[in-house]
GROMACS .gro file of C-alpha atoms in nm:
model
  276
    1MET     CA    1  -6.929  -1.486   1.182
    2LYS     CA    2  -6.955  -1.590   0.821
    3LYS     CA    3  -6.629  -1.392   0.728
    4LEU     CA    4  -6.467  -1.580   1.021
    5PHE     CA    5  -6.622  -1.896   0.895
    6ASN     CA    6  -6.464  -1.835   0.539
    7ILE     CA    7  -6.117  -1.773   0.660
    8LEU     CA    8  -6.124  -2.103   0.848
    9SER     CA    9  -6.249  -2.278   0.561
   10VAL     CA   10  -5.986  -2.136   0.351
   11THR     CA   11  -5.704  -2.214   0.597
   12LEU     CA   12  -5.856  -2.580   0.627
   13TYR     CA   13  -5.852  -2.594   0.246
   14LEU     CA   14  -5.479  -2.504   0.206
   15GLY     CA   15  -5.397  -2.743   0.493
   16ILE     CA   16  -5.548  -3.018   0.310
   17ILE     CA   17  -5.387  -2.928  -0.012
   18MET     CA   18  -5.032  -2.881   0.156
   19ALA     CA   19  -5.075  -3.204   0.322
   20SER     CA   20  -5.200  -3.399  -0.027
   21CYS     CA   21  -4.894  -3.232  -0.186
   22GLY     CA   22  -4.635  -3.364   0.090
   23SER     CA   23  -4.267  -3.281   0.081
   24SER     CA   24  -4.203  -3.388  -0.262
   25GLU     CA   25  -4.378  -3.079  -0.398
   26SER     CA   26  -4.245  -2.853  -0.157
   27GLU     CA   27  -3.881  -2.966  -0.238
   28SER     CA   28  -3.962  -2.913  -0.605
   29GLU     CA   29  -4.054  -2.564  -0.565
   30ALA     CA   30  -3.747  -2.506  -0.334
   31GLN     CA   31  -3.529  -2.684  -0.625
   32LYS     CA   32  -3.681  -2.450  -0.873
   33LEU     CA   33  -3.563  -2.130  -0.671
   34LEU     CA   34  -3.240  -2.307  -0.612
   35ASN     CA   35  -3.199  -2.337  -1.003
   36GLN     CA   36  -3.299  -1.980  -1.055
   37ALA     CA   37  -3.047  -1.874  -0.805
   38GLN     CA   38  -2.787  -2.093  -0.985
   39ALA     CA   39  -2.862  -1.909  -1.329
   40ALA     CA   40  -2.862  -1.577  -1.177
   41LEU     CA   41  -2.527  -1.648  -1.019
   42ASP     CA   42  -2.390  -1.795  -1.368
   43ALA     CA   43  -2.474  -1.448  -1.503
   44LYS     CA   44  -2.314  -1.261  -1.216
   45ASP     CA   45  -2.624  -1.133  -1.093
   46THR     CA   46  -2.536  -1.185  -0.736
   47SER     CA   47  -2.794  -0.952  -0.569
   48LEU     CA   48  -3.076  -1.182  -0.749
   49ALA     CA   49  -2.908  -1.504  -0.644
   50THR     CA   50  -2.893  -1.395  -0.302
   51ALA     CA   51  -3.281  -1.277  -0.285
   52LEU     CA   52  -3.366  -1.630  -0.413
   53LEU     CA   53  -3.163  -1.801  -0.189
   54ASP     CA   54  -3.333  -1.586   0.110
   55SER     CA   55  -3.661  -1.692  -0.018
   56ILE     CA   56  -3.570  -2.050   0.012
   57ASP     CA   57  -3.455  -2.010   0.377
   58LYS     CA   58  -3.787  -1.831   0.470
   59ALA     CA   59  -4.046  -2.040   0.283
   60TYR     CA   60  -3.872  -2.386   0.288
   61THR     CA   61  -3.708  -2.425   0.623
   62SER     CA   62  -3.767  -2.815   0.623
   63GLU     CA   63  -3.580  -2.881   0.292
   64THR     CA   64  -3.245  -2.951   0.432
   65GLU     CA   65  -3.069  -3.085   0.119
   66VAL     CA   66  -3.159  -2.774  -0.076
   67ARG     CA   67  -3.086  -2.539   0.173
   68LYS     CA   68  -2.744  -2.719   0.222
   69SER     CA   69  -2.678  -2.648  -0.144
   70ALA     CA   70  -2.801  -2.291  -0.092
   71LEU     CA   71  -2.538  -2.258   0.181
   72LYS     CA   72  -2.268  -2.366  -0.046
   73MET     CA   73  -2.405  -2.120  -0.326
   74ARG     CA   74  -2.380  -1.840  -0.074
   75SER     CA   75  -2.002  -1.905  -0.060
   76GLU     CA   76  -1.986  -1.896  -0.414
   77ILE     CA   77  -2.163  -1.585  -0.428
   78ILE     CA   78  -1.914  -1.436  -0.192
   79GLU     CA   79  -1.633  -1.572  -0.415
   80CYS     CA   80  -1.804  -1.406  -0.717
   81GLU     CA   81  -1.839  -1.076  -0.546
   82THR     CA   82  -1.497  -1.077  -0.421
   83LEU     CA   83  -1.334  -1.133  -0.777
   84LYS     CA   84  -1.531  -0.821  -0.887
   85GLU     CA   85  -1.398  -0.630  -0.624
   86ILE     CA   86  -1.032  -0.761  -0.682
   87VAL     CA   87  -1.051  -0.671  -1.074
   88SER     CA   88  -1.194  -0.324  -0.957
   89ALA     CA   89  -0.920  -0.266  -0.708
   90ASP     CA   90  -0.654  -0.399  -0.945
   91SER     CA   91  -0.766  -0.137  -1.208
   92LEU     CA   92  -0.774   0.146  -0.963
   93LEU     CA   93  -0.404   0.051  -0.860
   94SER     CA   94  -0.301   0.064  -1.209
   95TYR     CA   95  -0.451   0.399  -1.259
   96TYR     CA   96  -0.288   0.537  -0.983
   97ALA     CA   97   0.041   0.390  -1.049
   98ASP     CA   98   0.056   0.565  -1.370
   99LEU     CA   99  -0.081   0.851  -1.196
  100HIS     CA  100   0.212   0.866  -0.959
  101LYS     CA  101   0.476   0.809  -1.225
  102GLN     CA  102   0.346   1.113  -1.430
  103MET     CA  103   0.332   1.332  -1.135
  104THR     CA  104   0.654   1.244  -0.975
  105GLU     CA  105   0.822   1.411  -1.280
  106LYS     CA  106   0.644   1.735  -1.175
  107MET     CA  107   0.758   1.738  -0.844
  108LYS     CA  108   1.052   1.866  -0.639
  109LEU     CA  109   1.184   1.722  -0.300
  110ILE     CA  110   1.264   2.011  -0.053
  111ASN     CA  111   1.511   1.833   0.213
  112ASP     CA  112   1.648   2.109   0.390
  113PRO     CA  113   1.813   2.024   0.734
  114GLN     CA  114   1.664   2.332   0.871
  115LEU     CA  115   1.328   2.199   0.824
  116VAL     CA  116   1.129   1.977   1.043
  117GLU     CA  117   1.050   1.739   0.781
  118PRO     CA  118   1.103   1.711   0.403
  119TYR     CA  119   0.832   1.771   0.160
  120TYR     CA  120   0.741   1.786  -0.220
  121VAL     CA  121   0.647   2.075  -0.401
  122PRO     CA  122   0.535   2.123  -0.785
  123LYS     CA  123   0.872   2.223  -0.955
  124SER     CA  124   0.676   2.497  -1.131
  125ALA     CA  125   0.565   2.644  -0.796
  126PHE     CA  126   0.896   2.624  -0.621
  127LYS     CA  127   1.037   2.941  -0.471
  128ALA     CA  128   1.314   2.950  -0.224
  129ASP     CA  129   1.194   3.249  -0.082
  130PHE     CA  130   0.821   3.167  -0.074
  131VAL     CA  131   0.796   3.300   0.280
  132ASN     CA  132   0.872   3.662   0.174
  133THR     CA  133   0.614   3.664  -0.120
  134THR     CA  134   0.246   3.687  -0.138
  135GLY     CA  135   0.077   3.357  -0.240
  136LEU     CA  136  -0.042   3.009  -0.202
  137GLN     CA  137   0.188   2.681  -0.208
  138ALA     CA  138   0.048   2.321  -0.220
  139ARG     CA  139   0.286   2.087  -0.066
  140VAL     CA  140   0.286   1.691  -0.014
  141ASP     CA  141   0.470   1.525   0.284
  142GLU     CA  142   0.693   1.227   0.281
  143ILE     CA  143   0.374   0.989   0.318
  144GLY     CA  144   0.174   1.156   0.081
  145GLN     CA  145  -0.041   1.378   0.275
  146PHE     CA  146  -0.124   1.709   0.098
  147TYR     CA  147  -0.134   2.020   0.272
  148MET     CA  148  -0.094   2.397   0.179
  149VAL     CA  149   0.082   2.723   0.306
  150SER     CA  150  -0.043   3.074   0.238
  151SER     CA  151   0.171   3.369   0.268
  152VAL     CA  152   0.100   3.755   0.280
  153ARG     CA  153   0.405   3.961   0.260
  154GLY     CA  154   0.379   4.325   0.399
  155SER     CA  155   0.016   4.358   0.461
  156ASN     CA  156  -0.154   4.340   0.801
  157LEU     CA  157  -0.451   4.133   0.710
  158LYS     CA  158  -0.439   3.887   0.993
  159HIS     CA  159  -0.564   3.629   0.744
  160ASN     CA  160  -0.670   3.282   0.862
  161SER     CA  161  -0.823   3.125   0.539
  162VAL     CA  162  -0.794   3.148   0.161
  163THR     CA  163  -1.046   3.127  -0.108
  164ILE     CA  164  -0.985   3.008  -0.491
  165THR     CA  165  -1.233   3.131  -0.715
  166VAL     CA  166  -1.267   3.031  -1.107
  167ASP     CA  167  -1.536   3.138  -1.327
  168GLY     CA  168  -1.798   3.220  -1.053
  169GLU     CA  169  -1.728   2.889  -0.867
  170SER     CA  170  -1.507   2.870  -0.530
  171ALA     CA  171  -1.349   2.680  -0.268
  172THR     CA  172  -1.258   2.784   0.078
  173THR     CA  173  -1.004   2.655   0.339
  174ALA     CA  174  -1.094   2.592   0.696
  175VAL     CA  175  -1.027   2.893   0.928
  176ILE     CA  176  -0.711   2.855   1.119
  177PRO     CA  177  -0.720   3.116   1.385
  178TYR     CA  178  -0.377   3.279   1.486
  179ASP     CA  179  -0.210   3.059   1.752
  180GLY     CA  180   0.173   3.113   1.680
  181GLU     CA  181   0.205   2.779   1.524
  182ALA     CA  182  -0.040   2.665   1.232
  183ASN     CA  183  -0.101   3.057   1.192
  184TYR     CA  184   0.222   3.258   1.267
  185ARG     CA  185   0.404   3.571   1.186
  186VAL     CA  186   0.780   3.558   1.067
  187GLY     CA  187   0.990   3.830   0.926
  188GLY     CA  188   0.725   4.067   0.807
  189SER     CA  189   0.505   3.783   0.663
  190GLU     CA  190   0.191   3.605   0.757
  191LEU     CA  191   0.195   3.256   0.739
  192VAL     CA  192  -0.091   2.997   0.762
  193THR     CA  193  -0.051   2.613   0.698
  194TYR     CA  194  -0.347   2.402   0.619
  195MET     CA  195  -0.356   2.035   0.689
  196THR     CA  196  -0.517   1.792   0.457
  197ALA     CA  197  -0.874   1.820   0.596
  198GLN     CA  198  -0.835   2.167   0.616
  199CYS     CA  199  -0.774   2.250   0.253
  200ASP     CA  200  -0.853   1.934   0.039
  201THR     CA  201  -1.132   2.104  -0.099
  202LEU     CA  202  -0.893   2.345  -0.269
  203GLY     CA  203  -0.691   2.037  -0.396
  204LYS     CA  204  -1.011   1.888  -0.551
  205PHE     CA  205  -1.114   2.222  -0.680
  206ALA     CA  206  -0.794   2.302  -0.843
  207SER     CA  207  -0.774   1.966  -1.025
  208ALA     CA  208  -1.130   2.019  -1.169
  209HIS     CA  209  -1.016   2.355  -1.303
  210ARG     CA  210  -0.643   2.279  -1.409
  211SER     CA  211  -0.505   2.533  -1.681
  212GLN     CA  212  -0.790   2.803  -1.603
  213MET     CA  213  -0.725   3.155  -1.484
  214GLY     CA  214  -0.859   3.243  -1.128
  215LYS     CA  215  -0.835   3.441  -0.819
  216LEU     CA  216  -0.693   3.398  -0.467
  217THR     CA  217  -0.858   3.571  -0.178
  218PHE     CA  218  -0.677   3.593   0.165
  219ASN     CA  219  -0.954   3.610   0.418
  220GLY     CA  220  -0.918   3.792   0.756
  221GLU     CA  221  -0.963   4.108   0.927
  222ARG     CA  222  -0.932   4.254   0.572
  223LYS     CA  223  -0.917   4.069   0.236
  224GLN     CA  224  -0.676   4.075  -0.056
  225THR     CA  225  -0.757   3.928  -0.387
  226ILE     CA  226  -0.471   3.846  -0.614
  227GLN     CA  227  -0.474   3.664  -0.972
  228LEU     CA  228  -0.378   3.307  -1.004
  229SER     CA  229  -0.241   3.208  -1.343
  230PRO     CA  230  -0.334   2.876  -1.530
  231ALA     CA  231   0.006   2.743  -1.442
  232GLN     CA  232  -0.059   2.816  -1.054
  233ILE     CA  233  -0.373   2.646  -1.042
  234THR     CA  234  -0.229   2.347  -1.247
  235ALA     CA  235   0.043   2.354  -0.980
  236ILE     CA  236  -0.202   2.294  -0.717
  237ALA     CA  237  -0.362   2.025  -0.906
  238ASP     CA  238  -0.041   1.840  -0.974
  239ALA     CA  239   0.036   1.848  -0.588
  240TRP     CA  240  -0.314   1.736  -0.521
  241GLU     CA  241  -0.294   1.447  -0.755
  242PHE     CA  242   0.055   1.332  -0.656
  243SER     CA  243  -0.069   1.298  -0.293
  244GLN     CA  244  -0.370   1.107  -0.408
  245SER     CA  245  -0.155   0.882  -0.614
  246ILE     CA  246   0.008   0.780  -0.302
  247VAL     CA  247  -0.261   0.776  -0.055
  248GLN     CA  248  -0.515   0.590  -0.260
  249SER     CA  249  -0.243   0.338  -0.393
  250ARG     CA  250  -0.157   0.257   0.007
  251GLU     CA  251  -0.549   0.240   0.098
  252LEU     CA  252  -0.601   0.034  -0.209
  253THR     CA  253  -0.297  -0.213  -0.144
  254VAL     CA  254  -0.435  -0.278   0.198
  255GLN     CA  255  -0.793  -0.349   0.054
  256ARG     CA  256  -0.641  -0.563  -0.193
  257GLU     CA  257  -0.464  -0.778   0.089
  258LYS     CA  258  -0.788  -0.813   0.275
  259LEU     CA  259  -0.987  -0.910  -0.070
  260ASP     CA  260  -0.739  -1.183  -0.108
  261LYS     CA  261  -0.794  -1.327   0.266
  262LYS     CA  262  -1.175  -1.308   0.196
  263LEU     CA  263  -1.125  -1.483  -0.147
  264GLN     CA  264  -0.930  -1.752   0.025
  265ILE     CA  265  -1.192  -1.808   0.311
  266ALA     CA  266  -1.475  -1.834   0.073
  267ARG     CA  267  -1.302  -2.085  -0.158
  268ASP     CA  268  -1.206  -2.280   0.174
  269GLN     CA  269  -1.554  -2.279   0.263
  270ILE     CA  270  -1.648  -2.407  -0.089
  271ALA     CA  271  -1.417  -2.684  -0.071
  272ARG     CA  272  -1.548  -2.792   0.282
  273GLN     CA  273  -1.909  -2.799   0.172
  274THR     CA  274  -1.824  -2.975  -0.167
  275GLU     CA  275  -1.687  -3.269   0.038
  276GLU     CA  276  -1.987  -3.286   0.322
   0.00000   0.00000   0.00000
């Protein structure tokens, strides 16, 4: 009973204090938070600015004018964050444009009328009779998608995946079961095609180990391992980075357009809120 009396006494005391302070002190405290939020925004610390504005909304619901200013500041925060994203996107677009220029010089377009579709292959890895050899070839289609083809000549391995190993580290494609299409036989050779999601780990792996000696293992009912020269691993890395320069640039261009629209919306809101 005594504890309850103490709680009621404290509550009554706080009520008296708040009543004596009135709205002016509440507005002053809310304005202090708003000023701190403005300082945080000026310093480009949008996370802190947002947290301070959240505090105003929660603690000072009756302070209409301060909350109105806070609403405008939220639009300014969006503007600030969007400008940061635009700078980052532009930087990446510049990087991938330079990468594309470098990698394009290393690629050869294969445009044989007998093919289903044209594709790019690293000049250093091009073999007109690739299907009659044992090896792995990285390719990039016309829209920039990376894919790979493995070929085994004269051995009945019935392979369905491949592994690249460098200095004890390795990466393996997805398993592609024999289906007569992605995994098929032609003229005494076993051929397996791996689409992007089935072999991107090898592209990334080669990019991280370019110019190193490695091994290529064909996995199936039996296994066969051959050497991969630094030039062969570098060729896979070149194809991967050529693909990335196209795909990432395309995605960043779309992102950049969305950011421009987002920025314009934020600035329109700021303009309206300033007039009100």
